[in-house]
XYZ file of N, CA and C in Angstrom:
744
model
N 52.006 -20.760 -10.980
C 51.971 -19.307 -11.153
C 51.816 -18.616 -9.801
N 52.762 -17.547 -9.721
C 52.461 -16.409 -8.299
C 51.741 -15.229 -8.627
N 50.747 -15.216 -8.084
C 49.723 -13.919 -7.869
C 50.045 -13.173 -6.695
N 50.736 -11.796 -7.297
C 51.104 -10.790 -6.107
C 50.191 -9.556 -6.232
N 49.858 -9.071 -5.130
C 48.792 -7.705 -4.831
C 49.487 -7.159 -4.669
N 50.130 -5.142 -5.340
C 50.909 -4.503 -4.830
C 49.615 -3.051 -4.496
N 49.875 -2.794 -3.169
C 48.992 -2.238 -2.483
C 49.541 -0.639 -2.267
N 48.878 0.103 -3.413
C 49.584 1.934 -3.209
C 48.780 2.357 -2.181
N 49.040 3.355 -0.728
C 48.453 3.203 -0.674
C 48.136 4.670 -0.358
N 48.581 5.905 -0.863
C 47.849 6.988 -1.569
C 47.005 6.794 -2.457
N 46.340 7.496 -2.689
C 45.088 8.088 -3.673
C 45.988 8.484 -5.359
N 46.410 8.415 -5.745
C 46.702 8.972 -7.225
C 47.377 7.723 -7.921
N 46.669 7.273 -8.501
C 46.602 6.667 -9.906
C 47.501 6.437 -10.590
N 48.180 7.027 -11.313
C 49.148 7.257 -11.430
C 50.724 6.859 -11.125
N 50.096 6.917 -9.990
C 51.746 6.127 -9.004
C 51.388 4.633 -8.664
N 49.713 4.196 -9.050
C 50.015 2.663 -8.771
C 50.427 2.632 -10.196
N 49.883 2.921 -11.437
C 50.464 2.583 -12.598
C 51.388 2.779 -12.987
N 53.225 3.485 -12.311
C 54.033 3.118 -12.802
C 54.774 2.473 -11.828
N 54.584 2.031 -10.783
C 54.842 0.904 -9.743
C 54.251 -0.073 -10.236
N 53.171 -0.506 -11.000
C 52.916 -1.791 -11.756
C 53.655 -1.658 -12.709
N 53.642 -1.310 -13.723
C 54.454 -1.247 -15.012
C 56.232 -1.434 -14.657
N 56.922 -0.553 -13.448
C 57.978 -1.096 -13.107
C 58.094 -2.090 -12.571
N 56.870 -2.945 -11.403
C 57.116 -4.207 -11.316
C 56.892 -5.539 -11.987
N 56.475 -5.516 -13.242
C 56.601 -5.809 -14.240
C 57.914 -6.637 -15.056
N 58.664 -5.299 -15.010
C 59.929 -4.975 -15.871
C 60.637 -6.443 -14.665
N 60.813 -6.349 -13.914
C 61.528 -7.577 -12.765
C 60.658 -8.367 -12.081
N 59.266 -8.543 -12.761
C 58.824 -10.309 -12.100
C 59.193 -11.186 -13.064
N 59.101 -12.409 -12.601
C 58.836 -13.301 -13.218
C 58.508 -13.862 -14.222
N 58.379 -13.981 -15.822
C 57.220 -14.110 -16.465
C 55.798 -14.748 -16.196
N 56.075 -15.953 -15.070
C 54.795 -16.726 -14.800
C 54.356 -15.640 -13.206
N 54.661 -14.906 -12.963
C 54.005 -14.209 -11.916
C 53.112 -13.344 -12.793
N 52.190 -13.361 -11.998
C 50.837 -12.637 -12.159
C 50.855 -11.123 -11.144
N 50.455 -9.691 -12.164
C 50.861 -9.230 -10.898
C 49.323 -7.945 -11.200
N 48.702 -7.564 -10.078
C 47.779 -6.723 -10.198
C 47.707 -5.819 -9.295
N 47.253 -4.312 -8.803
C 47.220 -3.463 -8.710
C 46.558 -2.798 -7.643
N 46.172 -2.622 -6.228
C 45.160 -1.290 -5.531
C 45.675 -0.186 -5.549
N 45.093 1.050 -5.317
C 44.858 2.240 -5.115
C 44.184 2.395 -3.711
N 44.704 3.110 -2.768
C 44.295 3.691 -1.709
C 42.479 4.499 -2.144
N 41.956 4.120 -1.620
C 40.257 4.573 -1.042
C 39.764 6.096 -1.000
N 41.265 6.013 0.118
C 41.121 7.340 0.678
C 41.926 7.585 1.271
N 42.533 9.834 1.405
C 43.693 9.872 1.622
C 44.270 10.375 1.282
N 45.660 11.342 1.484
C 46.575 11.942 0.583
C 46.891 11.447 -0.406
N 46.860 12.327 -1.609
C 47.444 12.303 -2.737
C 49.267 11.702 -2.603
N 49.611 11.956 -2.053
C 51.246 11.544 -2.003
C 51.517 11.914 -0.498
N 52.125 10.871 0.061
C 52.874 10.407 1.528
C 54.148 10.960 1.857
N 53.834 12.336 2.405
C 54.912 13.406 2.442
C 55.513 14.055 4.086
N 54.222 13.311 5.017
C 54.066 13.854 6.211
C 53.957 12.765 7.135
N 54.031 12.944 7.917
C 53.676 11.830 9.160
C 52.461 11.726 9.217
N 51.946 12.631 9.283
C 49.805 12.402 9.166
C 49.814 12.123 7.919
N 50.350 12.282 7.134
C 49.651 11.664 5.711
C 50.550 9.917 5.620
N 51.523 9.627 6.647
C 52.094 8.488 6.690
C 50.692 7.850 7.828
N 50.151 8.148 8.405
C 49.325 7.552 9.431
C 48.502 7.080 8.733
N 47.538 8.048 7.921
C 46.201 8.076 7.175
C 46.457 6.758 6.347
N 47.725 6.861 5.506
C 48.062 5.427 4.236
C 48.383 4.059 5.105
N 48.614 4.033 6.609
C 48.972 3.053 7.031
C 47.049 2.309 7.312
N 46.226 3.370 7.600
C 44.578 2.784 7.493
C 44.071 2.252 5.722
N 44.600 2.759 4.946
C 44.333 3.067 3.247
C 44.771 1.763 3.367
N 46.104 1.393 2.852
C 46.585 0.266 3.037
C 46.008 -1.168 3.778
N 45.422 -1.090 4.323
C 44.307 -2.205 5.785
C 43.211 -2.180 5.066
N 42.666 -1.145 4.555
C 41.087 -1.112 3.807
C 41.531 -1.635 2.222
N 42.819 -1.408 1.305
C 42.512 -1.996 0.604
C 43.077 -3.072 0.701
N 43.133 -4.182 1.304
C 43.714 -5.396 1.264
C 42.370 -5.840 1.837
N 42.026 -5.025 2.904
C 40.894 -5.816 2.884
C 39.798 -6.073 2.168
N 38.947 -5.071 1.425
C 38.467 -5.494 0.712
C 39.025 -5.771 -1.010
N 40.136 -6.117 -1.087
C 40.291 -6.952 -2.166
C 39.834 -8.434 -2.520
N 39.384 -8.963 -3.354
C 38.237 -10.149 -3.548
C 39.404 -11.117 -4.171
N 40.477 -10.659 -4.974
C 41.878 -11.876 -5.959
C 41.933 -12.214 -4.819
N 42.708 -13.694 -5.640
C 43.847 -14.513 -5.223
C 44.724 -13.757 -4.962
N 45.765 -13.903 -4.114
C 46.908 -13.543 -4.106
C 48.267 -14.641 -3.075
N 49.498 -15.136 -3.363
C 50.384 -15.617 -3.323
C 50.999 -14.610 -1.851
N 50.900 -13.466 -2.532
C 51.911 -12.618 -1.194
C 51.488 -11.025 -1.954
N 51.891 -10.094 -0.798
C 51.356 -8.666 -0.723
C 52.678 -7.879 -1.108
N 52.190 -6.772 -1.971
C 53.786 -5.827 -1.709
C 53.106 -4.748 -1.735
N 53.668 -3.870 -0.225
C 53.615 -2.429 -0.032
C 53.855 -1.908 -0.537
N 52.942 -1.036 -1.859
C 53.920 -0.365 -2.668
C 54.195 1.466 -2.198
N 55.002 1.336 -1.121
C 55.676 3.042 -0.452
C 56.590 2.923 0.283
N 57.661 3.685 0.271
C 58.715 3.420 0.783
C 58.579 4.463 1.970
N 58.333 3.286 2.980
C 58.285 3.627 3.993
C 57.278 2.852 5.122
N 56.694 1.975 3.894
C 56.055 0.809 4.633
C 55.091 1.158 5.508
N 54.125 2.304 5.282
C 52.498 2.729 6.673
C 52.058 1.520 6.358
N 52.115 0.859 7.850
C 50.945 -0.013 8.219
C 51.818 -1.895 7.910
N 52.393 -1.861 7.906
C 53.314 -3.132 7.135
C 53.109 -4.287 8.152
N 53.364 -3.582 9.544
C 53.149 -4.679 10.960
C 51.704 -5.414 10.678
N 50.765 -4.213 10.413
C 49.486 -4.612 10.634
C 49.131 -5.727 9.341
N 49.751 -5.331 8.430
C 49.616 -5.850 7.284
C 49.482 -7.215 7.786
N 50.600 -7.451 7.595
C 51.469 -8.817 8.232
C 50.674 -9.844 9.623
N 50.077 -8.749 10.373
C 49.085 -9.008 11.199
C 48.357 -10.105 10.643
N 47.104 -9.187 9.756
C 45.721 -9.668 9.454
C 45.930 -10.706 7.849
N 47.010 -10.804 7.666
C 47.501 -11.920 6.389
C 47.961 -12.865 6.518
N 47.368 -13.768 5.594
C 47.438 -15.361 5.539
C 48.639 -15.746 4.571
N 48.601 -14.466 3.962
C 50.112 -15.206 2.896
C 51.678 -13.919 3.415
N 52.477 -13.947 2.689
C 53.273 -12.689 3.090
C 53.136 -11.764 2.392
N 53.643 -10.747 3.496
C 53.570 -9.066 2.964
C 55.086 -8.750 2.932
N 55.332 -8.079 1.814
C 56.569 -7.362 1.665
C 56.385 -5.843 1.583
N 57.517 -5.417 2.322
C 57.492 -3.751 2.167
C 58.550 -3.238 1.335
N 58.471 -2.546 0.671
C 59.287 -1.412 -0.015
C 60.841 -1.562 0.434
N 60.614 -0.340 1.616
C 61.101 -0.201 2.187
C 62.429 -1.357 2.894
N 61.300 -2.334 3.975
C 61.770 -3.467 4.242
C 62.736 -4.184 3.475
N 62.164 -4.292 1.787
C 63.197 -5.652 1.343
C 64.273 -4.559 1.040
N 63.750 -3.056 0.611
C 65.837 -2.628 0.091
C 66.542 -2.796 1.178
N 66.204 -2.230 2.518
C 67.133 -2.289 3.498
C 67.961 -3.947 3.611
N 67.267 -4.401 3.614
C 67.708 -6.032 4.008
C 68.540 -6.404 2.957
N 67.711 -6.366 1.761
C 68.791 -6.853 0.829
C 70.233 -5.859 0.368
N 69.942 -4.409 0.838
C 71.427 -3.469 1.050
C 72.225 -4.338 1.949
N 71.778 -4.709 2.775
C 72.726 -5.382 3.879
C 73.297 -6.362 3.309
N 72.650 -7.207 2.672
C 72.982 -8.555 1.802
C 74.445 -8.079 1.148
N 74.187 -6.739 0.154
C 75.135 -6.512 -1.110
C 76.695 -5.909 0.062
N 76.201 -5.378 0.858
C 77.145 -4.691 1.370
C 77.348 -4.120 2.616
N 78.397 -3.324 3.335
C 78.645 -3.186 5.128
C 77.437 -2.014 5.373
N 77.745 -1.240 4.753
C 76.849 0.317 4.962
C 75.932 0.578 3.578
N 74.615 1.102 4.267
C 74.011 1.512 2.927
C 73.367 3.435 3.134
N 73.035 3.788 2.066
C 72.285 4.861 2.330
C 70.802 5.166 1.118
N 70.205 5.947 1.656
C 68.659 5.821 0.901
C 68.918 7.473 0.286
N 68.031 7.449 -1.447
C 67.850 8.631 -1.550
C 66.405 8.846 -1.815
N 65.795 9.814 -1.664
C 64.427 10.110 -1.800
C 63.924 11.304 -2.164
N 63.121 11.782 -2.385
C 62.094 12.718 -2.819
C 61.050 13.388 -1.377
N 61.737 14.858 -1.055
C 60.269 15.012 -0.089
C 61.438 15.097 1.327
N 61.456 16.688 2.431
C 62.355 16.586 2.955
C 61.970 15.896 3.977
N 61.176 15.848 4.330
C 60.467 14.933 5.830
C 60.950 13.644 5.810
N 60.959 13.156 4.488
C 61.332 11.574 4.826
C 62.718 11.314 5.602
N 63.524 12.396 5.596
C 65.060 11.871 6.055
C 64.767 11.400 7.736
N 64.263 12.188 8.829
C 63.757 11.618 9.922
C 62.511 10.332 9.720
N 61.811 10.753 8.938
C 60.954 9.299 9.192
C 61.631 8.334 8.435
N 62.383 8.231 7.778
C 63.204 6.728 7.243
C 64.441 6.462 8.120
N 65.295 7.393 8.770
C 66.184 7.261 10.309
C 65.316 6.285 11.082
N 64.497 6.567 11.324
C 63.710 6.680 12.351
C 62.979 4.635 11.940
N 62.786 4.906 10.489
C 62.131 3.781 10.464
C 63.655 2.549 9.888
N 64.451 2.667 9.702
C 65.934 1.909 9.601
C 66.033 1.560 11.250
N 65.588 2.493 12.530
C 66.510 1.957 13.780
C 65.200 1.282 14.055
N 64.062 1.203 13.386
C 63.180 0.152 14.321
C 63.155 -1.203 13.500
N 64.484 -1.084 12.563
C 64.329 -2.496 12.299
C 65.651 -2.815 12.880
N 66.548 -2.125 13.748
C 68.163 -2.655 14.141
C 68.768 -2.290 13.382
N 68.680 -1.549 12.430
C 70.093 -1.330 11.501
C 70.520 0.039 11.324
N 70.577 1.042 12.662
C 70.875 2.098 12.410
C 72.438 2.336 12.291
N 73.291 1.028 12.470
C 75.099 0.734 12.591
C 75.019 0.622 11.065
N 73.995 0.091 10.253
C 74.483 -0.052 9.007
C 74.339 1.351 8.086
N 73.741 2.483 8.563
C 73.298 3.451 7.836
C 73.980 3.944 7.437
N 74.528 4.737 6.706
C 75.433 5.645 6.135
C 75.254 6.775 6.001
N 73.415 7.421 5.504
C 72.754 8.338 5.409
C 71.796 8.184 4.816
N 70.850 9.166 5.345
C 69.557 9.095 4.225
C 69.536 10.765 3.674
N 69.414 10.630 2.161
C 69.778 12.632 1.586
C 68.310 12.453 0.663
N 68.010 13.427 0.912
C 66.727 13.715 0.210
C 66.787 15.154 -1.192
N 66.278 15.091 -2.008
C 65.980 16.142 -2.982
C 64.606 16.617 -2.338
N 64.793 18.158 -3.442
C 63.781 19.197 -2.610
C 62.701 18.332 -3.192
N 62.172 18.256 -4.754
C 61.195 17.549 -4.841
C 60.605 16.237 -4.291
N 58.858 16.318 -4.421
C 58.701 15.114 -3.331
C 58.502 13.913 -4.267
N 58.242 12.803 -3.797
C 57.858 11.919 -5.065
C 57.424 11.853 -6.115
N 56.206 12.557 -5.627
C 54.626 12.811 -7.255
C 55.154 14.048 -7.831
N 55.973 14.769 -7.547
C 56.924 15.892 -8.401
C 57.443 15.124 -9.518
N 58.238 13.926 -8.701
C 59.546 13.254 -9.667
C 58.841 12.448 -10.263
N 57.852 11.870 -9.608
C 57.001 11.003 -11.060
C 56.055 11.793 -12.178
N 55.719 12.814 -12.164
C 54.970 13.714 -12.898
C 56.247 14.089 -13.922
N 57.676 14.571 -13.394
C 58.655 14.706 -14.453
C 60.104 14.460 -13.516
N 59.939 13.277 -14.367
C 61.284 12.467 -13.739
C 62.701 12.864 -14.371
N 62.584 13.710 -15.598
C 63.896 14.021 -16.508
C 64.323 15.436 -15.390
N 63.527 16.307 -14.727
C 63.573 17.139 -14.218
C 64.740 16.695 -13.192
N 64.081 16.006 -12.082
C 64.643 15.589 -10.832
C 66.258 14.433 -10.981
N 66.601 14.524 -12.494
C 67.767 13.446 -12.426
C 69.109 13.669 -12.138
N 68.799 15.275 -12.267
C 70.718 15.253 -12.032
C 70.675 15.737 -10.423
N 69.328 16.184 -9.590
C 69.228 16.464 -8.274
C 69.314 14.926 -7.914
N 68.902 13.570 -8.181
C 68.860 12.624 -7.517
C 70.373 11.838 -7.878
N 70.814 12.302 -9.088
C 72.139 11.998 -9.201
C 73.444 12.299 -8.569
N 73.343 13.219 -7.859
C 74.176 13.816 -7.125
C 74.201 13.868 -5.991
N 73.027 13.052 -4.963
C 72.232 12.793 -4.244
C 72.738 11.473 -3.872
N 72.934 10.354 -4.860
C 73.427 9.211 -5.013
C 75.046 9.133 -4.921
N 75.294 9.894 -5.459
C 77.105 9.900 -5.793
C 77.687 10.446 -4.048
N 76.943 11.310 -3.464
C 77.475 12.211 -2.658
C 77.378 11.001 -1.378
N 76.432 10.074 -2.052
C 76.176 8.793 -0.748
C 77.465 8.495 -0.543
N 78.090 7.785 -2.045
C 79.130 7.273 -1.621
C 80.422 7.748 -1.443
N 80.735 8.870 -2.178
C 82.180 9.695 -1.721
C 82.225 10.283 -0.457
N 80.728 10.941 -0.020
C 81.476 11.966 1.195
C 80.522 11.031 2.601
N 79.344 10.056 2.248
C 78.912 9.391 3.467
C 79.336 7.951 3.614
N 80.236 7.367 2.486
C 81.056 5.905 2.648
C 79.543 5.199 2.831
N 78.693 5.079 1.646
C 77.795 4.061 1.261
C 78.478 2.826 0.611
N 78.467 1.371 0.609
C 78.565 0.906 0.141
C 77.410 0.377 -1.296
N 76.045 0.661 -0.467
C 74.806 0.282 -1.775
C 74.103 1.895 -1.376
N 73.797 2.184 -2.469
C 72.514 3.092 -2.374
C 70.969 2.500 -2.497
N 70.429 2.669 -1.904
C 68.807 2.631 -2.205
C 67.788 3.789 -2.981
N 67.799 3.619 -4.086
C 66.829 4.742 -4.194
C 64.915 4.423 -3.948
N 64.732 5.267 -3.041
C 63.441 5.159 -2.588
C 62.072 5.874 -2.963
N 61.051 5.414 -2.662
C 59.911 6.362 -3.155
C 59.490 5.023 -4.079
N 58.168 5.266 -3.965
C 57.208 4.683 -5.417
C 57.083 5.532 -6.708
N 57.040 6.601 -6.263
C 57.586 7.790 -7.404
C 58.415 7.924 -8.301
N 59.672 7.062 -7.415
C 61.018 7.215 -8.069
C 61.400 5.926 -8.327
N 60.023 4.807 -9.180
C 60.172 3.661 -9.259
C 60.793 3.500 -10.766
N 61.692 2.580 -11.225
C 62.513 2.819 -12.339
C 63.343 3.768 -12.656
N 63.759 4.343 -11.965
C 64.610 5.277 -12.330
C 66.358 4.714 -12.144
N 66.616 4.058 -10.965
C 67.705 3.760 -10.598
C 68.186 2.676 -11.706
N 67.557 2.261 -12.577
C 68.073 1.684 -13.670
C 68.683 3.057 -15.055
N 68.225 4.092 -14.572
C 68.487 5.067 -15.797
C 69.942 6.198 -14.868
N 69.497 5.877 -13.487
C 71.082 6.412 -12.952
C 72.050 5.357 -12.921
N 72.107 4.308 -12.834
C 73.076 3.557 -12.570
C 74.487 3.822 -12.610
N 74.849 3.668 -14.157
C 75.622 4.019 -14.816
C 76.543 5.351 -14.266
N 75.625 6.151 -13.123
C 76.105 7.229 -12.622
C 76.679 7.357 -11.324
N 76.181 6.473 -10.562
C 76.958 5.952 -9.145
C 77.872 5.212 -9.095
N 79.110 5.121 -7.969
C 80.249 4.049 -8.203
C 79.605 2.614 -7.153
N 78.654 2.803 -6.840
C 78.179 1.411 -5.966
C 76.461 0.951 -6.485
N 76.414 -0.134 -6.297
C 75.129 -0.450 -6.332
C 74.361 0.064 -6.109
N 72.944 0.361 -7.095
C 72.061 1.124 -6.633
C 70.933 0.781 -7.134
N 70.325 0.222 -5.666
C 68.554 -0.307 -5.953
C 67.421 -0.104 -5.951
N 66.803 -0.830 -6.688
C 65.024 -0.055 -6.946
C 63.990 -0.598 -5.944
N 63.362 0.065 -4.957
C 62.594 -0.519 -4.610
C 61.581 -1.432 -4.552
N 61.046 -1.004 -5.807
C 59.931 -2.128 -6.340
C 60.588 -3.471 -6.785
N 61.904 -3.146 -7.379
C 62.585 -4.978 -7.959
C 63.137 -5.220 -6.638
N 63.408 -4.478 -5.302
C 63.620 -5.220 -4.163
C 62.698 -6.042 -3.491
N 61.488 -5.108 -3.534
C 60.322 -5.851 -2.933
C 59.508 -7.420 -4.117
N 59.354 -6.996 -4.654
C 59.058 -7.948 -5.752
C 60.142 -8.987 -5.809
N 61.044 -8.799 -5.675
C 61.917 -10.446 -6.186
C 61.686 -11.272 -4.614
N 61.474 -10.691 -3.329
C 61.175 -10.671 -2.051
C 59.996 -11.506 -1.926
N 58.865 -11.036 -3.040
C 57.291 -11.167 -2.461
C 57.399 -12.353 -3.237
N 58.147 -12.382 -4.408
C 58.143 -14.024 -5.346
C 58.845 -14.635 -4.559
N 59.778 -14.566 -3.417
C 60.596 -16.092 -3.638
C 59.553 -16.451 -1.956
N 58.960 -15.687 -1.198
C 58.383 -15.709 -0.470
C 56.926 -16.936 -0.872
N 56.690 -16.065 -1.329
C 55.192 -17.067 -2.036
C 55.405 -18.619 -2.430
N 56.697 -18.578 -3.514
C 57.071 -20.133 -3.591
C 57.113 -20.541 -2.665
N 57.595 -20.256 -1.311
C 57.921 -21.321 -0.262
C 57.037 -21.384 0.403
N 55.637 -20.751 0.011
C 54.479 -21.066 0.863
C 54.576 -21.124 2.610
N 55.082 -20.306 3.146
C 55.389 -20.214 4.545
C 53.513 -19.973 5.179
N 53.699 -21.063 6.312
C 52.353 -20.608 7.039
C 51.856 -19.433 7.907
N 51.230 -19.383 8.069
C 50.459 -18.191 8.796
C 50.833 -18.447 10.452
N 51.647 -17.068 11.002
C 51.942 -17.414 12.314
C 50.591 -17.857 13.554
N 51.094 -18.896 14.137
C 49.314 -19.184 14.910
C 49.765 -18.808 16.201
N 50.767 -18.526 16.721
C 51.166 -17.649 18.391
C 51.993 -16.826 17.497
N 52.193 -15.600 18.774
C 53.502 -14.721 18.874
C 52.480 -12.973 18.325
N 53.569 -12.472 17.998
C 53.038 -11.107 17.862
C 52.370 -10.920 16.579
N 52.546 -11.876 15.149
C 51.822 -11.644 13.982
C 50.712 -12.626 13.878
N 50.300 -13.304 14.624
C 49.160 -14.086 14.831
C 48.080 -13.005 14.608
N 46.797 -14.048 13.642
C 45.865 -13.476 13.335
C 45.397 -12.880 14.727
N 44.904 -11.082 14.948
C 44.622 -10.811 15.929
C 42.538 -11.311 16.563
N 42.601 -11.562 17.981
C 41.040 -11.787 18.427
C 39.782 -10.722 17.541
N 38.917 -11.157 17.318
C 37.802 -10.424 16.471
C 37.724 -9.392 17.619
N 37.153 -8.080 17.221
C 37.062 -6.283 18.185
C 35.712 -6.046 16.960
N 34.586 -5.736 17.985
C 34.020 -4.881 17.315
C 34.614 -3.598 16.536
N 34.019 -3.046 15.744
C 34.527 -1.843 15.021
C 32.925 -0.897 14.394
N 33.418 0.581 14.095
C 32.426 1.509 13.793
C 32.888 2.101 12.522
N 32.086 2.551 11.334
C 32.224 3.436 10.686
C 33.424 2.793 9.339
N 33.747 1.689 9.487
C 35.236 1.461 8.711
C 34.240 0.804 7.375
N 35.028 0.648 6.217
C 34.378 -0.126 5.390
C 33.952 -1.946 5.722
N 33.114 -2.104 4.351
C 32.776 -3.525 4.792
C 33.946 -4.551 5.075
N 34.386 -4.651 3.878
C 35.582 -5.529 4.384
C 36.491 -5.373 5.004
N 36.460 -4.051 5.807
C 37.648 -3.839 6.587
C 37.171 -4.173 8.228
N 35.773 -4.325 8.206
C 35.058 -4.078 9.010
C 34.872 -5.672 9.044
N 34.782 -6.417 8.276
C 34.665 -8.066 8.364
C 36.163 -8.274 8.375
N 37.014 -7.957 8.193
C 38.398 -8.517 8.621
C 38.932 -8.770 10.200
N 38.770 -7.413 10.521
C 38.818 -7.066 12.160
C 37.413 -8.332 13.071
N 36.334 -8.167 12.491
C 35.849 -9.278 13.041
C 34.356 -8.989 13.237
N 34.167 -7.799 13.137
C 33.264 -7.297 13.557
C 31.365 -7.781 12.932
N 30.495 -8.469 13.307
C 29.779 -9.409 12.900
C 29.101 -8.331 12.130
């Protein structure tokens, strides 16, 4: 059996419970899958300071989480804190973000992302060229609503994200769409039918990612840049975030 931690890492409730319930719908049956909530923090990850704040949220709850776990999944598209993640972990971390891009590349030449929330179009540019793949982009188009809009009422936001999707591929030559957001988790199974190219869910990207990861039991890097980092004192952070870093 695989035990995966999917780590929200805003504050609202809500959005870890239908990011569990959609990752669900595409694990495994013998995967085991359970749940954090951010500590502390914006309600929904709309800003660059509220992308900073969830990349600390994210570090505090992994750290003090007490399960088992097989492998980690970021549950935000956009991955705050994913390096670090990856850092201070013994098993793997998957991001959101991370596995659609990669596996867009897999399905096809060019991809493009749609999302919720106008800020994200520079910070997901921005976060596509720091993984090398700004030749594969096609575009990133955003709707006015932000995520926790479209997850509060998702029938609302469908024909704005539908058209959003379609416009990827006729007028920006997408070959896959990504639809992004934890917000806008399950949905791309209810547009499908409405785009002429593939179009994927974040959470079944990251999740089929964090399972085949875990089976192969890959070790913990001991040199290089994701090596567990030297113990640093630390002030003020929680306990276990505060015993992770090293701090006696």
């Amino acid at each position: 059996m695989v035990e995966i931690l999917l780590i929200n890492p805003n504050t609202t409730a809500s959005i870890t419970d239908l990011v569990l319930k959609t990752a669900q719908q595409f694990a495994s049956k013998d995967t085991l899958l359970r749940a954090a909530t951010g500590a502390f923090g914006p309600r929904y990850i709309a800003s660059r300071a509220a992308y900073a704040i969830a990349g600390h949220a994210a570090l505090d709850a992994f750290a003090n989480d007490k399960g088992r776990k097989d492998a980690v999944v970021l549950a935000c598209f956009g991955d705050p804190g994913l390096a670090a993640l990856k850092e201070v972990s013994k098993v793997p971390v998957v991001g959101m973000a991370d596995a659609s891009v990669l596996q867009a590349c897999a399905l096809g030449g060019r991809f493009s992302i749609v999302t919720g929330g106008e800020r994200w179009k520079s910070m997901l540019e921005e976060f596509v060229a720091s993984r090398g793949l700004t030749s594969r982009l096609a575009s990133v188009r955003t709707v006015a609503p932000t995520g926790a809009d479209i997850a509060r009422n998702p029938k609302a936001a469908m024909a704005l994200l539908a058209k959003g999707c379609k416009a990827c591929v006729r007028e920006d030559g997408a070959d896959v769409v990504i639809l992004g957001g934890a917000g806008l988790a399950g949905l791309a199974a209810k547009l499908m039918g409405m785009v002429d190219a593939p179009l994927l869910d974040g959470v079944a990207c990251a999740i089929s990612m964090a399972e085949g990861l875990a089976q192969q039991k890959p070790t913990k890097a001991a040199a290089g840049i994701l090596a567990a980092p030297a113990p640093v004192p630390s002030v003020n952070l929680s306990k276990g975030l505060s015993k992770l870093l090293g701090s006696p």
